[in-house]
Amino acid sequence: MSPLALAWRGLTRQPARAILAIVGIAAVGALLFDMLLLSRGLVLSMERILESGEFDIRVASSDALPGMGPKIEGRDALLASLTALPDVERTVALSFGTAVIDDPRSGRRTQISLSANEPRDFGFWTLIDGSTLGETGEDGRRPLLVNRVLMERAGVETGDTLFISGDREGHLGREPLAFRIDGIVDMPFDSRDEASAVTTMGSYFEVLGADDPDEADLLLVTSAPSAGTLAAMAAIEELEPDLHVFSTAQLVARFQATEFSYFRQVAFVLSSITLVFAFLLVSTLLTVSVNQRFGEIAALRALGFSRQRVVLDLLCESGLMVGTGGLLALPLGFGLARWLDEILRAIPGLPEKLHFFVYEPRALTLYCTLMALTGVLAAAYPVILAARLPIARKLRNEVVS
Amino acid sequence: MAALADRLETNHIPSLPTRPMLSRRLLSLSPARLAPLALAIAAVLASAATPADPSSPDVLVSRQLADAEGLDVGSEIRLSASRTGEDAQAFRVAGIYEPVPDPVRLGAQRLEVRLHLPDLLTLRAQPDDPAATERIDSLSVALTGGADADAFARVVSERSPGLVAVPMARISRDDGVFVVLDRFHLAIAIVTVLASTVFLLALMIMRADERREQTGIMRLIGFSRRHVLGEALVEGLFIALAGAIAGVLFAAASQGLINLFFQWYYDTALVFVRVTPEIAWRCVAIAAPAGVLAGFVATWALVRREITALIRR
């Protein structure tokens, strides 16, 4: 009989114990798998969001996160000079802030996120319905794109009018400005309940009640395919050494080092705890099992089973338990990950597209490796016990008792 | 702003803004919201060795900024609201403070300067916008004892168009970051407890199986099933209580190390782990019944068997 078959028989001889052991390993394995998904989940998710658009470079006025530092001055000249670089395919300037609308249903003022991009045809949004920003109409309505939340909240469709006011004290009391909804867009960084809209730079500053100050919060740049990201970054840095240039990878690395670091730490700590737990579980179960089967093991040795064969049998038993539990842990882990992801995505203000638990093959490989290692290490002590078993004394004890 | 302040009888208490972690709004908050300080820091020209002019206005700097720029109490710094550093004004470091730990900004360098409000407004003054010196981002209001915060917030919102007044209790009550994190940790704890219970049940079954003969002999000499079960329950209770207490003591002992590590790693005074009496009681309240139940289930399966089956080899 092969070691695997013998191990299978050993497990199925006491099904309740085996099932409980496998279920316990599955639960612990699911948690371990989820923590491995969490360890890089935010980074992968943010990377995917940033890469979903066509822009691979961000330009800001300081090394603060884009939009958190001073404004970029001389927007129009910068747009022209950066776009003229041979290594750059496209440059878009962004400004973002907030405004208020009068909710037609409740009559209350509702704050919305209002942003602007120049040139108007490209932005960090994806058009779902309608068209991109048009020109101000003869009726004076300014162009506007809205997201689905704002569309539903205000009860508007493409072509409808929305009245928007500034929400700062200096701009209150002014007449709301009329906007024409040109299209519905999907914005990658919008949170679940965030009502947001995009307009042109001129209209944006009109809402704020100010003349266009020729500034922007952020520049988005697409590198020329022939040049690549690094070459474009170098060209921009040479042209404008006072500005701070980030690639998507650098931005993601920044997030990983700061905003996402807490979850990385939590994932590391919980992974370690679950590994220790799995080790203890398997080790204890196997040790108790071996202790109860000393007589059986001694008899097998007396029949001619070599020490190596007994060790192999125990390793196979450990492998069967850990392997079966580990396999069961995967669907359990995916289900648990969805639940935990839903819990964490309720954090207010998070982009709706951001996920905490993201699958990557690396996580599965690491999980399998860690579980296999745990199975082997957990079997170490019971294997030592079985290998050093004094056969004659054990057999005598069995007969006498 | 002054009229509003008078009307509200405000007290200038630093507010704890709710900062969504990663929203575009956060990423896009104007300097007016977050970083008059950051702006100023962008152009700090610290002169740690030069004593400040005593007539310069006082500022407080964060410990992290003091360490980064080599500042001491009495140092002179020059702050500017312009990214090019023009129109910088001199200030004297009156004190170094530890920033209130903000879990939402974990990992971020807390390079902060606190100015008197009039000084900050003067720093941000713009010649073409006289109203700039009258503009602030938020007010924190401390009500007199017994006042209804919700009612006050409603009145303020109704009487002051454009103002949004929110009671602090509501900010932290329902859907704050910490409430969500609390749910997350609870979910992890539930899964861990379930896995532990399964583990415990497996061990208890093995333990009960080891005592099969002993149980059979006890039954033979006259011990009732109830007696055997009772013994198993009491033993399970002792083991569960001992394990729970050991776990709580281990957690209490290790919380210091955990806090030490993470406070060093993130350079913060935030407390990450705190074992409170409530948490300890909750752990014991969950562990004890789980242990007792596991022992009961394992022993019950055994005592149901016939005595001869128990003692048969």
XYZ file of C-alpha atoms in Angstrom:
714
model
C 0.000 0.000 0.000
C 1.391 3.400 -0.899
C 2.096 5.958 1.813
C -0.685 8.160 0.459
C -3.218 5.346 0.568
C -2.169 4.434 4.097
C -2.421 8.062 5.164
C -5.899 8.257 3.637
C -6.964 5.208 5.573
C -5.532 6.660 8.738
C -7.528 9.840 8.294
C -10.799 8.211 7.314
C -10.621 5.787 10.201
C -11.652 8.655 12.450
C -13.739 10.792 10.147
C -14.991 13.271 12.764
C -11.489 14.190 13.793
C -10.288 14.397 10.213
C -13.222 16.548 9.107
C -12.746 18.935 12.008
C -9.044 19.193 11.314
C -9.655 19.885 7.637
C -12.385 22.439 8.398
C -10.102 24.181 10.907
C -7.274 24.306 8.386
C -9.685 25.566 5.735
C -10.834 28.420 7.978
C -7.298 29.381 8.884
C -6.149 28.963 5.297
C -8.954 31.201 4.059
C -7.862 33.927 6.428
C -4.240 33.525 5.355
C -5.196 33.702 1.678
C -7.246 36.832 2.303
C -4.405 38.533 4.121
C -2.133 37.783 1.179
C -4.733 39.350 -1.108
C -4.940 42.365 1.211
C -1.179 42.863 1.404
C -1.009 44.188 -2.151
C -4.674 44.557 -2.942
C -4.911 48.317 -2.516
C -1.755 48.922 -4.506
C -2.917 46.719 -7.389
C -6.356 48.271 -7.367
C -4.992 51.817 -7.357
C -2.580 50.889 -10.109
C -5.418 49.582 -12.246
C -7.459 52.736 -11.691
C -4.543 54.980 -12.582
C -3.645 52.916 -15.618
C -7.229 52.670 -16.840
C -6.930 56.156 -18.284
C -4.524 57.080 -21.002
C -2.321 59.283 -18.824
C 0.897 57.857 -17.455
C 2.465 60.986 -15.985
C 1.209 63.508 -13.453
C 2.724 66.944 -12.956
C 2.217 68.972 -9.787
C 3.736 72.045 -8.231
C 5.170 70.252 -5.220
C 5.927 66.748 -4.016
C 2.657 66.672 -2.123
C 0.086 64.319 -3.539
C -1.429 65.738 -6.721
C -3.914 68.442 -5.866
C -2.774 68.892 -2.275
C -0.039 71.414 -2.886
C 0.077 74.889 -4.369
C -1.508 75.589 -7.729
C 0.444 75.264 -10.945
C 0.764 78.730 -12.402
C 0.944 79.667 -16.061
C -1.378 76.877 -17.085
C -1.962 77.833 -20.708
C 1.713 78.388 -21.494
C 2.631 75.141 -19.768
C 0.032 73.200 -21.714
C 1.439 74.548 -24.951
C 5.078 73.945 -24.060
C 4.569 70.430 -22.728
C 2.382 69.383 -25.630
C 5.057 70.659 -27.995
C 7.621 68.250 -26.556
C 8.269 65.389 -28.987
C 8.150 62.893 -26.125
C 4.673 63.985 -25.086
C 1.531 63.026 -26.919
C -1.059 64.909 -24.900
C -1.322 67.177 -21.864
C -4.465 68.029 -19.930
C -4.785 70.546 -17.099
C -7.144 69.822 -14.215
C -8.730 71.960 -11.570
C -11.018 70.565 -8.901
C -13.152 71.919 -6.164
C -16.718 71.928 -4.940
C -19.947 73.708 -5.780
C -23.617 73.483 -4.846
C -26.775 72.684 -6.726
C -30.371 73.108 -5.699
C -31.742 69.595 -5.452
C -35.019 69.819 -7.401
C -36.566 67.031 -5.347
C -35.820 68.152 -1.831
C -35.268 71.828 -2.519
C -32.126 71.679 -0.428
C -28.696 72.728 -1.473
C -26.423 69.814 -2.196
C -22.710 70.006 -2.477
C -21.119 68.433 -5.514
C -17.575 67.935 -6.699
C -16.874 70.178 -9.636
C -13.809 69.852 -11.782
C -12.543 71.238 -15.050
C -10.154 70.115 -17.718
C -8.408 71.957 -20.492
C -8.447 71.036 -23.364
C -12.058 70.100 -22.972
C -12.101 66.937 -25.088
C -9.915 64.834 -22.812
C -10.097 64.219 -19.148
C -9.759 61.616 -16.493
C -13.304 60.478 -17.107
C -14.900 57.867 -19.370
C -17.870 58.915 -21.437
C -20.888 56.650 -20.957
C -23.632 58.570 -22.698
C -23.926 61.740 -24.727
C -20.921 63.680 -25.939
C -17.886 65.458 -24.546
C -17.962 69.086 -23.445
C -19.338 71.301 -26.148
C -19.382 75.077 -26.471
C -21.474 77.474 -24.466
C -24.817 77.611 -26.230
C -26.606 80.617 -27.627
C -28.953 80.301 -24.685
C -26.006 80.890 -22.391
C -25.929 77.386 -20.999
C -22.445 76.211 -20.303
C -21.294 72.656 -21.083
C -21.302 70.060 -18.314
C -20.669 66.374 -17.864
C -22.173 64.646 -14.832
C -21.682 61.283 -13.202
C -24.461 58.801 -12.580
C -24.899 59.749 -8.931
C -25.509 63.391 -9.787
C -27.723 62.397 -12.669
C -29.942 60.317 -10.383
C -29.823 62.722 -7.477
C -30.812 65.725 -9.592
C -33.128 63.681 -11.826
C -31.536 64.996 -15.012
C -30.612 63.541 -18.366
C -28.453 64.505 -21.294
C -29.643 67.825 -22.651
C -31.256 68.992 -19.397
C -30.268 72.113 -17.494
C -28.580 72.150 -14.122
C -28.040 75.277 -12.061
C -24.774 75.405 -10.165
C -23.533 77.956 -7.636
C -20.254 78.508 -5.895
C -20.166 77.292 -2.312
C -17.697 79.749 -0.870
C -18.778 82.679 1.208
C -17.413 85.170 -1.282
C -19.525 83.680 -4.029
C -22.755 83.107 -2.183
C -25.730 85.191 -3.098
C -24.780 85.161 -6.762
C -27.199 83.819 -9.286
C -26.680 80.150 -10.027
C -25.199 79.547 -13.442
C -27.040 77.456 -16.020
C -25.290 74.403 -17.391
C -26.297 72.112 -20.201
C -25.684 68.424 -19.574
C -23.740 67.215 -22.582
C -23.020 63.738 -21.336
C -22.834 61.213 -18.527
C -19.370 60.148 -17.463
C -17.726 57.683 -15.184
C -14.991 59.162 -13.013
C -12.457 56.692 -11.638
C -11.898 58.421 -8.308
C -15.506 59.131 -7.417
C -16.651 57.596 -4.153
C -19.877 55.642 -3.945
C -22.161 58.554 -3.062
C -20.198 61.328 -4.664
C -22.084 63.595 -7.019
C -19.588 65.096 -9.418
C -19.484 67.096 -12.609
C -16.926 68.337 -15.119
C -16.947 71.556 -17.059
C -14.552 73.812 -18.923
C -11.948 75.897 -17.134
C -13.673 79.144 -17.949
C -17.035 77.937 -16.644
C -15.388 76.438 -13.573
C -13.896 79.740 -12.521
C -17.159 81.480 -13.370
C -18.839 79.268 -10.770
C -16.135 80.194 -8.280
C -16.868 83.822 -9.068
C -13.344 84.565 -10.189
C -11.571 85.462 -13.404
C -9.624 82.551 -14.818
C -6.304 82.840 -12.939
C -4.472 80.727 -15.511
C -3.643 78.039 -13.000
C -4.386 74.364 -12.428
C -4.216 71.822 -9.657
C -2.684 69.096 -11.738
C -1.451 68.276 -15.224
C -2.038 64.865 -16.771
C 0.378 63.810 -19.468
C 0.371 60.975 -21.972
C 3.833 60.066 -23.172
C 4.413 59.488 -26.850
C 4.420 55.738 -27.626
C 7.789 56.087 -29.336
C 9.359 57.740 -26.302
C 7.883 56.038 -23.267
C 7.162 57.272 -19.759
C 10.718 57.776 -18.554
C 11.826 59.772 -21.574
C 8.759 61.990 -21.359
C 9.355 62.548 -17.642
C 12.963 63.494 -18.282
C 11.930 65.933 -21.003
C 9.343 67.573 -18.754
C 11.780 67.829 -15.851
C 14.355 69.441 -18.109
C 11.852 71.937 -19.449
C 10.255 72.727 -16.094
C 12.679 71.879 -13.264
C 10.485 73.597 -10.671
C 7.618 71.224 -11.224
C 7.300 67.766 -9.722
C 6.735 64.938 -12.138
C 5.277 61.592 -11.078
C 4.870 58.438 -13.071
C 1.993 56.127 -12.236
C 4.433 53.717 -10.635
C 5.893 56.449 -8.435
C 2.472 57.569 -7.365
C 1.480 54.031 -6.487
C 4.732 53.573 -4.566
C 3.942 56.738 -2.657
C 0.507 55.437 -1.750
C 2.008 52.130 -0.698
C 4.471 53.823 1.602
C 1.937 56.112 3.249
C -1.817 55.836 2.846
C -1.892 52.086 2.228
C 0.773 51.100 4.688
C -1.662 50.442 7.531
C -3.416 47.667 5.632
C -0.123 46.241 4.527
C 0.945 46.029 8.158
C -2.370 44.513 9.208
C -2.082 41.950 6.430
C 1.444 41.053 7.509
C 0.510 40.683 11.161
C -2.598 38.630 10.475
C -0.784 36.436 7.934
C 1.847 35.670 10.533
C -0.750 34.877 13.170
C -2.705 32.586 10.873
C 0.463 30.761 9.869
C 1.357 30.186 13.508
C -2.207 29.087 14.145
C -2.156 26.656 11.233
C 1.195 25.313 12.405
C -0.123 24.774 15.928
C -3.301 23.177 14.662
C -1.635 20.642 12.399
C 1.239 20.000 14.775
C -1.039 19.370 17.746
C -3.412 17.143 15.829
C -0.612 15.088 14.337
C 1.249 14.808 17.638
C -1.818 13.619 19.510
C -2.620 11.244 16.669
C 0.905 9.796 16.756
C 0.795 9.484 20.520
C -2.398 7.486 20.253
C -0.918 5.247 17.574
C 2.420 4.370 19.083
C 1.449 0.744 19.275
C 0.329 0.708 15.661
C 3.515 2.398 14.525
C 5.633 -0.002 16.552
C 3.789 -2.938 15.000
C 4.370 -1.574 11.501
C 8.046 -1.135 12.255
C 8.199 -4.654 13.597
C 6.603 -5.917 10.361
C 9.394 -4.365 8.370
C 8.349 -0.811 7.668
C 11.469 1.290 7.606
C 11.860 4.466 9.598
C 11.782 6.427 6.350
C 8.530 4.797 5.358
C 6.897 5.694 8.677
C 8.131 9.265 8.308
C 6.745 9.353 4.773
C 3.396 8.066 6.005
C 3.183 10.854 8.545
C 4.223 13.470 6.031
C 1.555 12.189 3.656
C -1.020 12.385 6.437
C 0.000 15.963 7.162
C 0.007 16.720 3.467
C -3.469 15.256 3.011
C -4.880 17.278 5.896
C -3.189 20.505 4.912
C -3.737 19.931 1.199
C -7.444 19.168 1.510
C -8.002 21.992 3.970
C -5.899 24.309 1.863
C -7.909 23.554 -1.265
C -11.188 24.079 0.566
C -9.793 27.344 1.880
C -9.628 28.868 -1.595
C -13.363 29.183 -2.356
C -13.904 30.011 1.300
C -11.206 32.646 1.055
C -12.695 34.232 -2.047
C -16.084 34.425 -0.364
C -14.576 35.833 2.822
C -12.562 38.338 0.786
C -15.706 39.653 -0.867
C -17.338 40.119 2.520
C -14.323 41.855 4.050
C -13.887 43.968 0.908
C -17.480 45.181 1.176
C -16.900 46.102 4.802
C -13.758 48.108 4.071
C -15.144 49.804 0.976
C -17.689 51.466 3.230
C -14.901 53.804 4.375
C -16.303 57.223 3.448
C -14.780 59.015 0.520
C -13.015 56.060 -1.025
C -13.129 55.750 -4.797
C -15.820 53.251 -5.620
C -13.538 51.358 -7.971
C -10.943 50.825 -5.260
C -10.769 47.339 -3.814
C -8.822 46.050 -0.858
C -8.698 42.373 -1.758
C -7.389 41.859 -5.260
C -6.371 38.523 -6.679
C -3.013 38.045 -8.310
C -1.276 34.753 -9.138
C 1.563 35.735 -6.845
C -0.786 35.562 -3.856
C -1.885 32.048 -4.785
C 1.700 30.892 -5.242
C 2.725 32.377 -1.932
C -0.282 30.857 -0.230
C 0.474 27.372 -1.562
C 4.118 27.682 -0.587
C 3.319 28.851 2.925
C 0.734 26.133 3.489
C 3.087 23.459 2.188
C 5.872 24.724 4.411
C 3.518 24.810 7.371
C 2.432 21.248 6.696
C 6.016 20.043 6.574
C 7.161 21.965 9.643
C 4.092 20.983 11.631
C 4.809 17.336 10.949
C 8.402 17.704 12.153
C 7.838 16.986 15.835
C 5.455 14.030 15.414
C 7.833 12.662 12.789
C 10.694 12.869 15.261
C 8.546 11.119 17.859
C 7.662 8.332 15.468
C 11.188 7.965 14.131
C 12.706 7.606 17.580
C 10.064 5.197 18.818
C 11.611 2.330 20.812
C 9.872 -0.520 19.023
C 10.488 -3.376 21.443
C 9.424 -1.446 24.532
C 6.302 -0.161 22.853
C 5.303 -3.609 21.657
C 5.855 -5.023 25.135
C 3.772 -2.249 26.691
C 0.995 -2.948 24.236
C 0.962 -6.634 25.120
C 1.179 -6.092 28.866
C -1.510 -3.400 28.997
C -16.194 86.221 9.515
C -15.869 88.369 12.627
C -19.631 88.961 12.654
C -20.302 85.302 12.271
C -17.843 84.484 14.991
C -19.518 86.932 17.319
C -22.906 85.501 16.532
C -21.815 81.988 17.248
C -19.635 82.928 20.207
C -17.044 80.577 18.963
C -14.147 79.190 20.746
C -11.126 78.603 18.557
C -10.702 74.949 19.207
C -8.771 73.002 16.607
C -11.316 70.913 14.813
C -10.883 67.316 13.786
C -11.991 67.341 10.190
C -13.360 64.199 8.719
C -10.901 63.387 5.991
C -11.977 60.760 3.574
C -8.901 58.721 2.977
C -8.431 58.661 -0.711
C -11.190 60.602 -2.370
C -10.442 62.923 -5.177
C -11.759 65.600 -2.880
C -8.909 64.875 -0.501
C -6.409 64.711 -3.277
C -7.753 67.926 -4.637
C -8.363 69.926 -1.510
C -7.214 73.425 -2.061
C -4.371 74.815 -0.028
C -6.942 76.865 1.804
C -8.327 73.719 3.345
C -5.340 71.676 4.214
C -2.183 73.471 3.738
C -1.688 77.026 4.506
C 0.734 75.139 6.668
C 1.937 72.979 3.828
C 2.304 76.015 1.645
C 4.204 77.719 4.333
C 6.348 74.699 4.921
C 7.126 74.623 1.245
C 8.964 77.845 1.734
C 10.270 77.511 5.246
C 13.685 78.956 5.550
C 14.646 77.776 8.938
C 17.424 79.331 10.817
C 17.839 77.057 13.740
C 20.984 78.663 15.019
C 19.686 82.196 14.804
C 17.634 83.393 17.726
C 14.412 84.954 16.632
C 13.466 88.563 16.973
C 11.321 88.595 20.124
C 8.826 90.832 18.395
C 8.165 88.256 15.694
C 4.834 86.500 15.973
C 4.880 83.131 17.687
C 4.204 79.830 16.019
C 4.181 76.210 17.100
C 5.893 73.578 14.999
C 5.303 69.853 15.007
C 7.948 67.618 16.472
C 8.503 66.037 13.073
C 9.140 69.409 11.452
C 11.429 70.460 14.273
C 13.457 67.278 13.827
C 13.541 67.587 10.059
C 14.644 71.217 10.037
C 16.679 71.251 13.247
C 14.427 73.744 14.984
C 14.325 74.578 18.661
C 12.174 76.806 20.807
C 13.250 80.321 20.032
C 14.360 79.581 16.480
C 13.376 81.954 13.746
C 11.627 80.657 10.689
C 10.332 82.455 7.653
C 7.055 81.375 6.157
C 5.619 82.196 2.791
C 2.342 81.325 1.125
C 4.009 81.403 -2.272
C 5.708 78.406 -3.699
C 8.595 80.611 -4.786
C 9.057 81.837 -1.219
C 8.432 85.493 -1.929
C 6.948 87.808 0.694
C 8.187 85.535 3.449
C 7.514 86.669 6.975
C 9.507 85.953 10.098
C 8.090 83.972 12.982
C 9.476 82.748 16.258
C 9.119 79.111 17.304
C 7.363 79.386 20.630
C 6.928 75.685 21.139
C 7.184 72.226 19.647
C 4.126 70.018 19.838
C 3.226 66.433 19.136
C 0.490 66.405 16.476
C -2.756 64.780 17.461
C -2.391 61.278 16.034
C -4.560 60.937 12.976
C -5.006 57.342 11.801
C -6.259 58.609 8.461
C -2.893 60.234 7.876
C -0.846 57.332 9.043
C 2.496 57.258 7.319
C 2.264 60.862 6.230
C 4.968 63.183 7.453
C 3.387 65.600 9.885
C 5.337 68.698 8.903
C 3.024 71.254 10.445
C 3.125 74.765 11.718
C 0.403 76.320 13.835
C -0.074 80.060 13.600
C -2.419 82.463 15.251
C -5.361 82.829 12.909
C -4.801 86.543 12.197
C -1.169 85.777 11.296
C -2.218 83.032 8.900
C -4.811 85.242 7.273
C -2.255 88.007 6.915
C 0.162 85.549 5.344
C -2.459 84.479 2.820
C -3.627 88.000 2.097
C -4.047 88.851 -1.541
C -4.049 92.500 -2.621
C -6.761 91.897 -5.212
C -9.035 90.012 -2.826
C -9.759 91.975 0.345
C -12.134 89.251 1.478
C -9.298 86.743 1.685
C -8.458 87.913 5.196
C -12.024 87.270 6.248
C -12.199 83.754 4.929
C -11.699 80.627 7.013
C -12.403 76.976 6.401
C -14.181 75.862 9.513
C -15.197 76.802 13.008
C -15.264 74.551 16.017
C -17.989 75.372 18.473
C -18.180 74.270 22.087
C -21.727 74.521 23.368
C -22.645 75.251 26.940
C -23.640 72.294 29.041
C -26.892 70.619 28.062
C -27.231 72.327 24.715
C -28.611 70.220 21.909
C -25.932 69.954 19.246
C -28.321 68.750 16.546
C -30.711 71.632 17.123
C -27.869 74.120 17.151
C -26.501 72.715 13.898
C -29.940 72.994 12.311
C -30.338 76.600 13.372
C -26.911 77.531 12.043
C -27.561 75.845 8.689
C -30.912 77.626 8.350
C -29.692 81.079 9.338
C -26.378 81.057 7.499
C -26.774 80.118 3.848
C -23.880 78.162 2.544
C -22.724 76.992 5.941
C -22.805 73.344 6.821
C -22.943 72.625 10.531
C -22.413 69.059 11.675
C -22.325 67.799 15.264
C -19.048 66.032 15.977
C -20.895 63.069 17.448
C -22.605 62.429 14.127
C -19.322 62.556 12.258
C -17.922 59.705 14.284
C -21.130 57.776 14.797
C -22.242 55.976 11.712
C -19.949 55.639 8.808
C -16.631 57.058 9.905
C -13.378 55.403 9.047
C -12.986 53.983 12.520
C -16.448 52.490 12.581
C -15.629 50.666 9.368
C -12.266 49.529 10.695
C -14.011 48.352 13.861
C -16.342 46.215 11.731
C -13.383 44.889 9.788
C -11.521 43.845 12.899
C -14.689 42.311 14.299
C -15.110 40.269 11.117
C -11.528 39.022 11.417
C -12.124 38.185 15.057
C -15.280 36.231 14.202
C -13.441 34.134 11.628
C -10.577 33.537 14.041
C -12.937 32.502 16.814
C -14.760 30.109 14.484
C -11.509 28.534 13.370
C -10.355 28.301 16.984
C -13.607 26.643 18.009
C -13.246 24.030 15.295
C -9.672 23.449 16.392
C -10.776 23.173 20.000
C -13.524 20.730 19.100
C -11.052 18.529 17.282
C -8.760 18.536 20.296
C -11.594 17.831 22.689
C -12.725 14.866 20.581
C -9.200 13.513 20.624
C -8.969 14.052 24.335
C -12.303 12.367 24.918
C -11.211 9.458 22.749
C -8.070 9.069 24.826
C -10.256 8.714 27.889
C -12.550 6.175 26.340
C -11.450 3.375 28.610
C -11.397 5.559 31.673
C -14.916 6.712 30.899
C -16.035 3.122 30.426
C -14.604 2.119 33.782
C -16.282 5.066 35.484
C -19.574 4.036 33.978
C -19.011 0.448 35.028
C -18.431 1.345 38.642
C -21.620 3.350 38.747
C -20.980 6.904 37.610
C -23.973 8.155 35.681
C -23.784 9.766 32.261
C -24.717 13.048 33.869
C -21.818 12.785 36.279
C -19.345 12.040 33.519
C -20.688 14.913 31.447
C -20.570 17.203 34.416
C -16.943 16.354 35.006
C -16.172 17.039 31.367
C -18.018 20.354 31.515
C -16.172 21.533 34.601
C -12.849 20.430 33.142
C -13.682 22.163 29.879
C -14.614 25.305 31.783
C -11.315 25.337 33.660
C -9.317 24.790 30.475
C -11.316 27.443 28.595
C -11.008 30.002 31.387
C -7.321 29.308 31.847
C -6.735 29.610 28.108
C -8.787 32.790 27.816
C -7.034 34.423 30.759
C -3.652 33.364 29.405
C -4.585 34.831 26.048
C -5.718 38.110 27.587
C -2.543 38.328 29.659
C -0.446 37.612 26.583
C -2.304 40.306 24.636
C -1.897 42.783 27.487
C 1.788 41.994 27.738
C 2.402 42.264 24.004
C 0.341 45.408 23.368
C 3.220 47.517 24.594
C 5.616 45.940 22.122
C 3.127 46.239 19.269
C 2.481 49.908 20.028
C 6.192 50.548 20.381
C 6.947 49.030 17.008
C 4.208 50.765 15.079
C 4.771 54.108 16.788
C 8.396 53.882 15.778
C 7.562 52.712 12.254
C 5.043 55.477 11.592
C 6.650 58.112 13.829
C 3.411 58.768 15.594
C 1.990 58.836 19.083
C -1.068 56.894 17.971
C -2.014 53.961 20.179
C -2.663 50.965 17.944
C -3.555 48.294 20.453
C -5.235 48.784 23.788
C -6.570 45.900 25.842
C -9.338 47.333 27.963
C -11.254 45.543 30.720
C -14.255 45.456 28.403
C -12.269 43.687 25.699
C -10.811 41.266 28.224
C -14.255 40.397 29.582
C -15.576 39.995 26.058
C -12.767 37.572 25.182
C -13.390 35.499 28.286
C -17.146 35.594 27.684
C -16.647 34.181 24.185
C -13.851 31.712 24.937
C -15.361 30.117 28.029
C -18.653 28.986 26.500
C -16.841 27.868 23.341
C -14.523 25.689 25.407
C -17.339 24.307 27.518
C -19.439 23.584 24.460
C -16.570 21.859 22.695
C -15.906 19.672 25.728
C -19.594 18.883 26.106
C -20.041 17.889 22.463
C -16.945 15.707 22.512
C -17.871 13.950 25.747
C -21.522 13.585 24.856
C -20.579 11.596 21.739
C -18.602 9.294 24.022
C -21.023 8.733 26.888
C -23.824 7.882 24.475
C -22.035 4.667 23.598
C -22.629 1.403 25.403
C -20.294 0.725 28.302
C -18.958 -2.443 26.715
C -18.087 -0.493 23.581
C -16.153 1.951 25.701
C -13.984 -0.596 27.456
C -13.597 -2.973 24.517
C -10.123 -2.916 23.045
